[in-house]
Tab-separated table of C-alpha atoms in Angstrom:
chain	number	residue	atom	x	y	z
A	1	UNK	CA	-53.017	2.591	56.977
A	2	UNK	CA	-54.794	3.314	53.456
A	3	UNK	CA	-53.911	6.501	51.898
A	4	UNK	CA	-55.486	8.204	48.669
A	5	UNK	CA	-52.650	9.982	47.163
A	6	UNK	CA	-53.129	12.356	44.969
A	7	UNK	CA	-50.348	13.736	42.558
A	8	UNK	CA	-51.683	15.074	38.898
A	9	UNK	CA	-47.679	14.836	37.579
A	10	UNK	CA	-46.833	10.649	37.790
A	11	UNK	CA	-44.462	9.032	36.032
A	12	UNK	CA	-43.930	8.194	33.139
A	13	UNK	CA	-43.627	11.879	32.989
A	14	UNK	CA	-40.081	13.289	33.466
A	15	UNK	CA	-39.891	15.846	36.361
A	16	UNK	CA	-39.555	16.445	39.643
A	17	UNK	CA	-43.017	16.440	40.970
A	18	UNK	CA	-43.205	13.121	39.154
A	19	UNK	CA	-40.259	11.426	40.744
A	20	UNK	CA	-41.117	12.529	44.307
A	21	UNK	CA	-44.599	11.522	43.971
A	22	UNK	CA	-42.999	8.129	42.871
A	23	UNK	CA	-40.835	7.539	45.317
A	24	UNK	CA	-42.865	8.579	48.316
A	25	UNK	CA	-45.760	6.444	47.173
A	26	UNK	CA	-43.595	3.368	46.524
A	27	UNK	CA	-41.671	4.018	49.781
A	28	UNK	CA	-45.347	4.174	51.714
A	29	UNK	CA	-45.740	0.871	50.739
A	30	UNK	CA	-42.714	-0.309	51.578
A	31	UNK	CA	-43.493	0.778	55.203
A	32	UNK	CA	-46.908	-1.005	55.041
A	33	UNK	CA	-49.140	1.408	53.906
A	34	UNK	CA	-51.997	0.662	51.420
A	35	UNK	CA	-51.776	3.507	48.508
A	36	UNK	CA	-53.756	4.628	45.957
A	37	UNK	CA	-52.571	7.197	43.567
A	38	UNK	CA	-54.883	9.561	41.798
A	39	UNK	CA	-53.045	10.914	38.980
A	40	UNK	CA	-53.768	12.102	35.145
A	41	UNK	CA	-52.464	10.421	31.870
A	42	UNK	CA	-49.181	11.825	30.922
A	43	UNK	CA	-49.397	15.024	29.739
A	44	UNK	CA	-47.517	14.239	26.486
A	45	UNK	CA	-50.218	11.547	25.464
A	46	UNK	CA	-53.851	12.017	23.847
A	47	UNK	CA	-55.578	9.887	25.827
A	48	UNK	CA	-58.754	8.474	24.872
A	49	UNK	CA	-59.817	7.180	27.980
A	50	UNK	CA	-61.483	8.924	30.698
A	51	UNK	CA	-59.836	6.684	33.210
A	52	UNK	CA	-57.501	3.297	33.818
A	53	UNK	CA	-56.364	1.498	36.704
A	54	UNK	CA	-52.907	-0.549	37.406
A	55	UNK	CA	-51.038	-2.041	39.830
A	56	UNK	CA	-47.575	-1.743	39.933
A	57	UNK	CA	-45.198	-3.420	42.726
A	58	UNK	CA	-47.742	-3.069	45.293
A	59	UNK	CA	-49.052	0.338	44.123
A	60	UNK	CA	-52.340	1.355	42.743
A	61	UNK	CA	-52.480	3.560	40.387
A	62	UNK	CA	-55.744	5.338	38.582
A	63	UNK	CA	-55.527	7.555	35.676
A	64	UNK	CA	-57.393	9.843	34.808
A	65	UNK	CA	-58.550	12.175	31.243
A	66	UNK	CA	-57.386	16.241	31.561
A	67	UNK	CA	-57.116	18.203	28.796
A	68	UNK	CA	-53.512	18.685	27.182
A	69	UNK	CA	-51.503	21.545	28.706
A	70	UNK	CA	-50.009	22.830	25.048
A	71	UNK	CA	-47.571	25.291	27.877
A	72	UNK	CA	-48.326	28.121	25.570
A	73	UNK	CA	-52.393	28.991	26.442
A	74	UNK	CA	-53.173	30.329	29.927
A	75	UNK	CA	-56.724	28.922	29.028
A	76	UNK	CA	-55.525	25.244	28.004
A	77	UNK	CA	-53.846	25.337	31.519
A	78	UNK	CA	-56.477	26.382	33.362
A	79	UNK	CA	-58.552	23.809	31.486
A	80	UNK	CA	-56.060	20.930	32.077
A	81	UNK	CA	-55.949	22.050	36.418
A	82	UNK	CA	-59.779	21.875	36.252
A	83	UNK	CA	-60.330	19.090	33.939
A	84	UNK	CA	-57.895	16.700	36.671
A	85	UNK	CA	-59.859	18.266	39.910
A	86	UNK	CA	-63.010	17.207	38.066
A	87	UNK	CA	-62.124	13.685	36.803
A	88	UNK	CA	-59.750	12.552	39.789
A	89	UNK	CA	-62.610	13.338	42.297
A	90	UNK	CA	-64.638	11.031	39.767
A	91	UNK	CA	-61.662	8.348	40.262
A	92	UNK	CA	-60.944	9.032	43.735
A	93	UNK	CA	-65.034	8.385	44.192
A	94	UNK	CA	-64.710	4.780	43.159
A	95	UNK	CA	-61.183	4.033	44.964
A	96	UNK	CA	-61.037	2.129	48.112
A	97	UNK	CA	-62.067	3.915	51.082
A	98	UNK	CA	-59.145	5.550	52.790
A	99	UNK	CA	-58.006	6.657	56.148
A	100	UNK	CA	-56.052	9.809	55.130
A	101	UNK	CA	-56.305	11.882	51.821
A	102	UNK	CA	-53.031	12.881	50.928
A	103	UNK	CA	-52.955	16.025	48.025
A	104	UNK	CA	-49.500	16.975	46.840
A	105	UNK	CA	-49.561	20.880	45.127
A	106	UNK	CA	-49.097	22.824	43.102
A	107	UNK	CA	-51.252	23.503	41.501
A	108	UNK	CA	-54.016	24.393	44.228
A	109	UNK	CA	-56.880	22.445	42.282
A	110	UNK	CA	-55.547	19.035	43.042
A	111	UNK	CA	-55.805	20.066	47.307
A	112	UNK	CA	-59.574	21.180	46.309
A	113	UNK	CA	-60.046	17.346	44.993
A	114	UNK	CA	-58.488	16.319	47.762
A	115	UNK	CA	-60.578	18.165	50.072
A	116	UNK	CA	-64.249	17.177	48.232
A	117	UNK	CA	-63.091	13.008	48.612
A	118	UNK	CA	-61.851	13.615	52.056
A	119	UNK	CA	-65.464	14.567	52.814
A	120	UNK	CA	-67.073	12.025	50.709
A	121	UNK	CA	-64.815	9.234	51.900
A	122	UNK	CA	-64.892	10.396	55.524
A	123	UNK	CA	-60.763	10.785	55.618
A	124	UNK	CA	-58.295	13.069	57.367
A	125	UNK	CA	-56.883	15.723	54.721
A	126	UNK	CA	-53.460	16.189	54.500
A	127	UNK	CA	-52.022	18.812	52.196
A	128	UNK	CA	-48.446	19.138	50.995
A	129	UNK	CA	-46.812	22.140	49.535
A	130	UNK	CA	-44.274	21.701	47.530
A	131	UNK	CA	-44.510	25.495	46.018
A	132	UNK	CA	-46.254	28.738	47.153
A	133	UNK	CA	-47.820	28.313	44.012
A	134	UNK	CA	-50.430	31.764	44.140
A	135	UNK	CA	-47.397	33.686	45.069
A	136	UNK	CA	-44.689	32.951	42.489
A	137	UNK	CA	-47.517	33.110	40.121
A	138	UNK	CA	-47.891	36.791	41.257
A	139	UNK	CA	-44.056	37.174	41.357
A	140	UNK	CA	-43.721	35.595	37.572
A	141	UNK	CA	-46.488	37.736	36.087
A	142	UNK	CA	-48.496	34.974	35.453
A	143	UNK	CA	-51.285	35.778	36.608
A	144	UNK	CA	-52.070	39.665	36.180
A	145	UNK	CA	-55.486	39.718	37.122
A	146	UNK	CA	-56.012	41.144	40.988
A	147	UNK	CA	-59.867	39.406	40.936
A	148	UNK	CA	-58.044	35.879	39.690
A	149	UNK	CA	-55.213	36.317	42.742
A	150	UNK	CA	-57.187	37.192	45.065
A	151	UNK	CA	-59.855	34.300	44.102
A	152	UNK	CA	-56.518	32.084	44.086
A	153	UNK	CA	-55.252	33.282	48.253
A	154	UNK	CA	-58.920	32.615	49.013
A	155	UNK	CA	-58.846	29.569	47.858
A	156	UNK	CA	-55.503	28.806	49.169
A	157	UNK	CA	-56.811	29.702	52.980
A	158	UNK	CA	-59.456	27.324	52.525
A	159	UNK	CA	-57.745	24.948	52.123
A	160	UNK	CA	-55.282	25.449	54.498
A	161	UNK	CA	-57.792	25.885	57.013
A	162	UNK	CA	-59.542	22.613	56.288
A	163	UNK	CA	-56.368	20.293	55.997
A	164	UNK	CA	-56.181	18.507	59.220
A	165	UNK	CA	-52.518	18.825	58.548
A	166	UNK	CA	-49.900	20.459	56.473
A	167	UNK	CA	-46.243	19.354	54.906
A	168	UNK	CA	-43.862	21.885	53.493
A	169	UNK	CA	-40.593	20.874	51.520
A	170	UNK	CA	-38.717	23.844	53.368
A	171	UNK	CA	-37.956	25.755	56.654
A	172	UNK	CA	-38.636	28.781	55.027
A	173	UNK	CA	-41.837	27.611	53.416
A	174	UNK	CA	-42.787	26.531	57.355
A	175	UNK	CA	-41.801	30.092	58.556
A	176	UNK	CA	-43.683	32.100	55.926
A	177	UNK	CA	-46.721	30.376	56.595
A	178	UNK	CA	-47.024	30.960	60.009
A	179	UNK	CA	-45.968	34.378	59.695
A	180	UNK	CA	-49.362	33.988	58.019
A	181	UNK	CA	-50.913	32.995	61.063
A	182	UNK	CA	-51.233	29.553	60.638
A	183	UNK	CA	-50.167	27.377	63.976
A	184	UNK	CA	-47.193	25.971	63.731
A	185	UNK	CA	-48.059	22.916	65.226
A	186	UNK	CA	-50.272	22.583	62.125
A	187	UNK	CA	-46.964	22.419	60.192
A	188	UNK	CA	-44.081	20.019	59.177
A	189	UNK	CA	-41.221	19.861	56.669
A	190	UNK	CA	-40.793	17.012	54.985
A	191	UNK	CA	-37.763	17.893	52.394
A	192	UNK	CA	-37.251	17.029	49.010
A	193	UNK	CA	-34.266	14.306	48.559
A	194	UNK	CA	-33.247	11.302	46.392
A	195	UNK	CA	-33.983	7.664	46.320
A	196	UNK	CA	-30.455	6.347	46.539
A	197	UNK	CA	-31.429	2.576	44.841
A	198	UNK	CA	-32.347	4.618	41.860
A	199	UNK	CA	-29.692	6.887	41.250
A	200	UNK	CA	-27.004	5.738	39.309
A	201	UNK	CA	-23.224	5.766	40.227
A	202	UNK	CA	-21.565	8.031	37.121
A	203	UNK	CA	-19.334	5.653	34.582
A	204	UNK	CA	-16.491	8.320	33.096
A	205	UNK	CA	-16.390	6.078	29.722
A	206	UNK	CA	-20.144	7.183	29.387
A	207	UNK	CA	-19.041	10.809	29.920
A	208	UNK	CA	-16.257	10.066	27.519
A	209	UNK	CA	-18.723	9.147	24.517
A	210	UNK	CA	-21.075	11.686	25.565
A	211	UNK	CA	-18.580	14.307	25.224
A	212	UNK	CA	-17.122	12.745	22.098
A	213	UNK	CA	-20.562	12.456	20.503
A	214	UNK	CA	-21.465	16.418	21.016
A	215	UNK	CA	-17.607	17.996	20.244
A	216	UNK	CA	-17.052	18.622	23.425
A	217	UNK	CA	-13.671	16.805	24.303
A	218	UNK	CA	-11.691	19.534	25.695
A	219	UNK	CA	-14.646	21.706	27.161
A	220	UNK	CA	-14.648	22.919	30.735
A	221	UNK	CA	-18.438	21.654	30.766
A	222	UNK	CA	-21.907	23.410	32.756
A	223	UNK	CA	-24.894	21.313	32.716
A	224	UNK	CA	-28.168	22.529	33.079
A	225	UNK	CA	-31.210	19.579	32.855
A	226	UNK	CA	-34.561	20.261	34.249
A	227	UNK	CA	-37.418	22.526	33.487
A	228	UNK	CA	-36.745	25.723	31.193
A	229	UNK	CA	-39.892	27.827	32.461
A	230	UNK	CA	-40.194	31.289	33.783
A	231	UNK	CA	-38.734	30.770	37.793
A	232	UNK	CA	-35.624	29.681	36.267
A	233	UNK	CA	-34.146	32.553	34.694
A	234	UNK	CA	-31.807	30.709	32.396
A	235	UNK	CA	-31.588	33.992	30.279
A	236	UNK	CA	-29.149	34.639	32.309
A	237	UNK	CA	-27.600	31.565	31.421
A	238	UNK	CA	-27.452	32.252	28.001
A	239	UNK	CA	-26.326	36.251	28.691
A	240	UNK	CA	-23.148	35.036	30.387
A	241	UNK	CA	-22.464	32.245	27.224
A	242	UNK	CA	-23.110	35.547	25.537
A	243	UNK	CA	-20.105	37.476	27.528
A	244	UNK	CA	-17.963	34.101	27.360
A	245	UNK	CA	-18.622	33.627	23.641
A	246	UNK	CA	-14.690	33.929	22.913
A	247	UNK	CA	-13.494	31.534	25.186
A	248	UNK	CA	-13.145	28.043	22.987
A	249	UNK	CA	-12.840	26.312	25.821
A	250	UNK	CA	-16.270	26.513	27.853
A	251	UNK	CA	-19.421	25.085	26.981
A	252	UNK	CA	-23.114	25.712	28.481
A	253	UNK	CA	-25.179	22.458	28.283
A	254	UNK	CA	-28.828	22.796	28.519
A	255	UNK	CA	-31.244	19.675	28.483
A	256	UNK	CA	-34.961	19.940	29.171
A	257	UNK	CA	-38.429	21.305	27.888
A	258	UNK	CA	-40.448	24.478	29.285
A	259	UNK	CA	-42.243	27.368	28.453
A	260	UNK	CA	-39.295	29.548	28.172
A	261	UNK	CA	-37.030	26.963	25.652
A	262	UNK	CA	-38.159	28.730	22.253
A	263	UNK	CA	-37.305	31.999	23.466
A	264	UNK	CA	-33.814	30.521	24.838
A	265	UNK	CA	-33.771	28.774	21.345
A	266	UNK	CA	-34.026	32.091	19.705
A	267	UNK	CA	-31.803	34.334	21.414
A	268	UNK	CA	-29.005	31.562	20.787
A	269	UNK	CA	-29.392	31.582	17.489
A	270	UNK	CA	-29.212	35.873	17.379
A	271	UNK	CA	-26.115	35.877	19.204
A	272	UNK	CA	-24.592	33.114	17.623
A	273	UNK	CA	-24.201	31.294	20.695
A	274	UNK	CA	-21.676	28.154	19.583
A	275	UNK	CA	-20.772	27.826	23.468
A	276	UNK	CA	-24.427	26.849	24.278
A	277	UNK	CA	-25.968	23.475	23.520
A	278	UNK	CA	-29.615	23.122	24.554
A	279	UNK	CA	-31.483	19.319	23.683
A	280	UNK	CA	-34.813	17.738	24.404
A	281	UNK	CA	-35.197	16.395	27.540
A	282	UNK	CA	-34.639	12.858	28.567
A	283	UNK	CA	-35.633	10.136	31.271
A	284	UNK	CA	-33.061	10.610	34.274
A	285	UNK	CA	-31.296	7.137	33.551
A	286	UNK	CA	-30.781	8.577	30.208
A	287	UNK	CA	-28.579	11.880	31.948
A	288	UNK	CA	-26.163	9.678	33.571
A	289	UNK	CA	-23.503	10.186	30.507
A	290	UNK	CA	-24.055	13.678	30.810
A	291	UNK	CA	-23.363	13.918	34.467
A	292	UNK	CA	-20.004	12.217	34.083
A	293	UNK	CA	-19.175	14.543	31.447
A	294	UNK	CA	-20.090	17.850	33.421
A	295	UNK	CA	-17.328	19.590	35.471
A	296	UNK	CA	-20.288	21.940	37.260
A	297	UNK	CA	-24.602	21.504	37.446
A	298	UNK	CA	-25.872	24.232	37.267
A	299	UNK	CA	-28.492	25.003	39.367
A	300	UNK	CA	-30.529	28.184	39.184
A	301	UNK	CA	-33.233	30.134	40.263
A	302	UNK	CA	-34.489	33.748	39.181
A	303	UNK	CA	-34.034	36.626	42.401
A	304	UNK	CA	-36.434	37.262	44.122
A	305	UNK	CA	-36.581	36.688	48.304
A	306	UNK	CA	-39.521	34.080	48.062
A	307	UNK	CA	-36.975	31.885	46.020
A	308	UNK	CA	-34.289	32.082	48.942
A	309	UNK	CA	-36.659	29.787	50.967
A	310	UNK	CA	-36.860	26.765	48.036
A	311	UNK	CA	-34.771	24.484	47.488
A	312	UNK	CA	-34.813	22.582	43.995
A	313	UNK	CA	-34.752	19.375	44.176
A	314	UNK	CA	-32.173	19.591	41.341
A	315	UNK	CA	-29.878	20.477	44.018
A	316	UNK	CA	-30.422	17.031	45.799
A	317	UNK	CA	-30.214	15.375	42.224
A	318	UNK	CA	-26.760	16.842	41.717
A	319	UNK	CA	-25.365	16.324	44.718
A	320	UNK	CA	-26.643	12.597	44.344
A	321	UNK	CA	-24.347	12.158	41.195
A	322	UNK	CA	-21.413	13.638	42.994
A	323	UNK	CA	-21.113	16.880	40.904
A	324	UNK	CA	-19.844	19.946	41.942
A	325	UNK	CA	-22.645	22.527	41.979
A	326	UNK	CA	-22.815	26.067	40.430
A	327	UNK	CA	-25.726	28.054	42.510
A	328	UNK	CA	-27.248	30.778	41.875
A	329	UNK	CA	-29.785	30.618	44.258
A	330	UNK	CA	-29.269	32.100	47.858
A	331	UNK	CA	-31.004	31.181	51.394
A	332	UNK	CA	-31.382	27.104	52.761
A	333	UNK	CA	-30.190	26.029	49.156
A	334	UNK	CA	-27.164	28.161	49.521
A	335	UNK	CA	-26.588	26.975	53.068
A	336	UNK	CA	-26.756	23.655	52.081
A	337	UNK	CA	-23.895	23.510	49.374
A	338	UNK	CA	-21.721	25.724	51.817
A	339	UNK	CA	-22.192	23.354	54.406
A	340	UNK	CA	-21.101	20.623	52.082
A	341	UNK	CA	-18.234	22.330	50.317
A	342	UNK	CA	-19.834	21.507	47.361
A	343	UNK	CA	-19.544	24.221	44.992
A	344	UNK	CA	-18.897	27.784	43.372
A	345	UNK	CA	-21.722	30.367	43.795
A	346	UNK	CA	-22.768	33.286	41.517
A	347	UNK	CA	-25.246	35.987	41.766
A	348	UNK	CA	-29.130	35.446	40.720
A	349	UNK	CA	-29.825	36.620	37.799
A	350	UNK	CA	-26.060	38.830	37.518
A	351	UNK	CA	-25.195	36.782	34.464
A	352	UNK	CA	-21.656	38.863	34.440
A	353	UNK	CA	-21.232	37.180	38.273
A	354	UNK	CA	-22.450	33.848	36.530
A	355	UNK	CA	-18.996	34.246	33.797
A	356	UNK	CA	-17.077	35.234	36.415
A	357	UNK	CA	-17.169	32.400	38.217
A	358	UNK	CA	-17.194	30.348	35.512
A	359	UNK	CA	-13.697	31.657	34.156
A	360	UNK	CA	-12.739	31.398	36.919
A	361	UNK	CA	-13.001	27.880	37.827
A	362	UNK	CA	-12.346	26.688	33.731
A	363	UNK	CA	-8.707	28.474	34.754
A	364	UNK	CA	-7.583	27.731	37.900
A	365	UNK	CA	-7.500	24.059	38.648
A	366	UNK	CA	-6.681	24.404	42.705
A	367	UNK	CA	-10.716	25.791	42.618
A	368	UNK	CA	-12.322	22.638	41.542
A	369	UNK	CA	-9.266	20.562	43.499
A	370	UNK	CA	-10.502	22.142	46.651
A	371	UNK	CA	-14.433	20.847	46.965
A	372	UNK	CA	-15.428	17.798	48.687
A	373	UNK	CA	-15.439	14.868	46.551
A	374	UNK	CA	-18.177	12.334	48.572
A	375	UNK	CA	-20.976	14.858	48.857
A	376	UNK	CA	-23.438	11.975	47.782
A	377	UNK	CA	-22.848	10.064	51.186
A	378	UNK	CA	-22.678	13.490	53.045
A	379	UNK	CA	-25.682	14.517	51.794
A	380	UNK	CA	-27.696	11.097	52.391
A	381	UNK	CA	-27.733	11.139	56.217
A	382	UNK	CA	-30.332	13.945	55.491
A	383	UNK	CA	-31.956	13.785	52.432
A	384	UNK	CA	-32.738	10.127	51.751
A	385	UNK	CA	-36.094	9.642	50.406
A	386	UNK	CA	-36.080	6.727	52.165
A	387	UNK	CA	-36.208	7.640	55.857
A	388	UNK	CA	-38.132	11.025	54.889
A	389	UNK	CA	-40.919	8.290	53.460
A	390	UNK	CA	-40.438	6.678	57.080
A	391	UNK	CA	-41.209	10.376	58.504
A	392	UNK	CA	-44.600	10.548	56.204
A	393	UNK	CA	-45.657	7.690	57.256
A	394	UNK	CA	-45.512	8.521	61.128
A	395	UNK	CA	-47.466	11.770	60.277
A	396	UNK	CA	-50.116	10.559	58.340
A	397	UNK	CA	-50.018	7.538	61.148
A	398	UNK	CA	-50.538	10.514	63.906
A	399	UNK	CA	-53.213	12.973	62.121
A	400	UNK	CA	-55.642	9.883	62.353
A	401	UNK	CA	-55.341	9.916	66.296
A	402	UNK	CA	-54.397	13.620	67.209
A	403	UNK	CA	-55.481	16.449	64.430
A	404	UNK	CA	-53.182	19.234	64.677
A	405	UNK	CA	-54.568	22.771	63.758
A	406	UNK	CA	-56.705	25.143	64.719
A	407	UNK	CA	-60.907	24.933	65.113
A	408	UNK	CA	-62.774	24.472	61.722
């Protein structure tokens, strides 16, 4: 089988679109599958080419030009989504015919490419949502504009009418959309999860230096690493540091980049905040020290009902490094831990729920004593991006012989 995939967010980006757009492509061809990724040049580089094809361990990869997203202009982001639907239908164009056409959202644009080359290549059009992108842009406030939203859902029901078939990362992603009133036989979940070969076991002597090289030797440790932006809601984060600030013994660790990281950067530095840490982000290899060194991951979302039916795939990251979890996020993510016994849970967005906790794990040993301690293994019967590539590949297999969905 031949697949166009199409992902604008490829490594070597850091992220978590990235790395499952990674892994499922390499895992496709590790099941036999032909692929072809459509994807931009890193965001971080000024490229000056409009496009560039590789190969890499089977996989073929085409780049192509979008303007820089600077995270700080609504218009440069706008101009980066339509500058990578423009030039990756131009790549896509000049690819190797395909039997399915497989866009990966958000953002919406990149299931519009992959809707134009499923026509032009004569391919079934698979879409996969990874984020009910139109509405937590409502939710966020960013986008205002009731002519742009409503442009946005129309856009959205095209496409979701046109895809011969449709993968969701969640149950509750699966349940809201046919509450829509799309079929549910149109429908699968596909969750997120981790590549086992890749992640690394943790090595305590790197937690060790890590802790000795940021002060940190006798700190009951919370790491935060992933994206800073809006759905977050690390304020909170900071606001319980704030209400911690004269316990010595508790640190906040924050590693990443996002459009929210000046604003955290400012109101640690107006509350003094020596119990909060934030650095630049780094590749994933490069967190392994600070794993080992964390006594919770934090993992965090703000509240809002539409963010009880995500889960982050953070969560399967931490639970992949054995880590106790600190969740503030309720619904399947919530379930998930619980069912696990894999960590302490706090309030969204209740950053005085967020200390509490938080005390009270730093002081009472018998807390942390109590959660499982092989939640990697546990979690791996169900999450392994390994047999959920195996469960890809037998849908994109059956939409070429039996299209699911309702009359075009």
């Amino acid at each position: 089988m031949k697949i166009l995939y199409l992902s604008q967010h490829f490594p070597p980006e850091i992220g978590a679109a990235q790395a499952r757009a990674y892994d499922m492509s390499m895992n496709l061809v590790e099941e036999g599958c032909e692929v072809t990724v459509v994807t931009a040049f890193p965001n971080h580089v000024s490229s000056k080419k409009l496009f560039h094809s590789s190969a890499h361990l089977g996989l073929n990869v085409i780049r192509s030009f979008v303007v820089q997203d600077t995270k700080k202009s609504t218009v440069r982001r706008m101009l980066n989504y339509f500058s990578f639907m423009t030039t990756s239908i131009i790549a896509g164009i000049f690819a190797k015919k395909p039997d399915v056409v497989f866009a990966t959202t958000p953002q919406l644009f990149v299931g519009l490419s992959g809707y134009v080359l499923s026509k032009l290549k004569r391919a079934k059009f698979v879409i996969e949502v990874r984020d009910l992108w139109v509405d937590f842009a409502e939710v966020l406030n960013q986008i205002n504009n009731k002519k742009l939203l409503k442009m946005a859902r129309k856009l959205e029901w095209f496409l979701y009418k046109k895809a011969d078939h449709i993968i969701v990362v969640t149950h509750g992603y699966k349940d809201y959309l046919i509450e829509k009133g799309i079929p549910e036989n149109k429908i699968d979940v596909i969750t997120n999860g981790v590549n086992p070969t890749e992640m690394g076991m943790l090595v305590p002597e790197e937690g060790v230096r890590v802790r000795k090289e940021h002060c940190l030797e006798d700190q009951f440790l919370i790491l935060y690493a992933g994206n800073m932006g809006i759905a977050q809601g690390l304020q909170t984060v900071l606001e319980a540091a704030y209400r911690l600030k004269d316990v010595p013994t508790i640190t906040f660790v924050l590693i990443g980049e996002g459009a929210e990281k000046e604003r955290l950067l400012r109101y640690q530095k107006e509350k003094d905040l020596h119990n909060v840490l934030i650095l630049d982000s780094r590749a994933k290899q490069d967190l392994n020290g600070f794993y080992a060194a964390a006594d919770l991951c934090l993992v965090i979302l703000k509240n809002h009902p539409l963010f009880d039916i995500t889960i982050p795939s953070k969560l399967f990251d931490c639970l992949a490094m054995n880590k106790p979890i600190l969740l503030g996020i309720g619904g399947e993510s919530k379930e998930i831990v619980k069912s696990l016994n894999a960590g302490l849970f706090f309030e969204p967005e209740n950053a005085q729920s967020l200390a509490n906790v938080v005390l009270e794990a730093s002081s009472t040993p018998e807390i942390m004593e109590h959660l499982e301690k092989d939640v990697r293994s546990k979690m791996l019967l169900k999450y392994n991006r390994q047999e959920l590539s195996k469960n890809l590949a037998r849908l994109l297999e059956s939409t070429q012989d039996n299209v699911k969905g309702w009359s075009q």
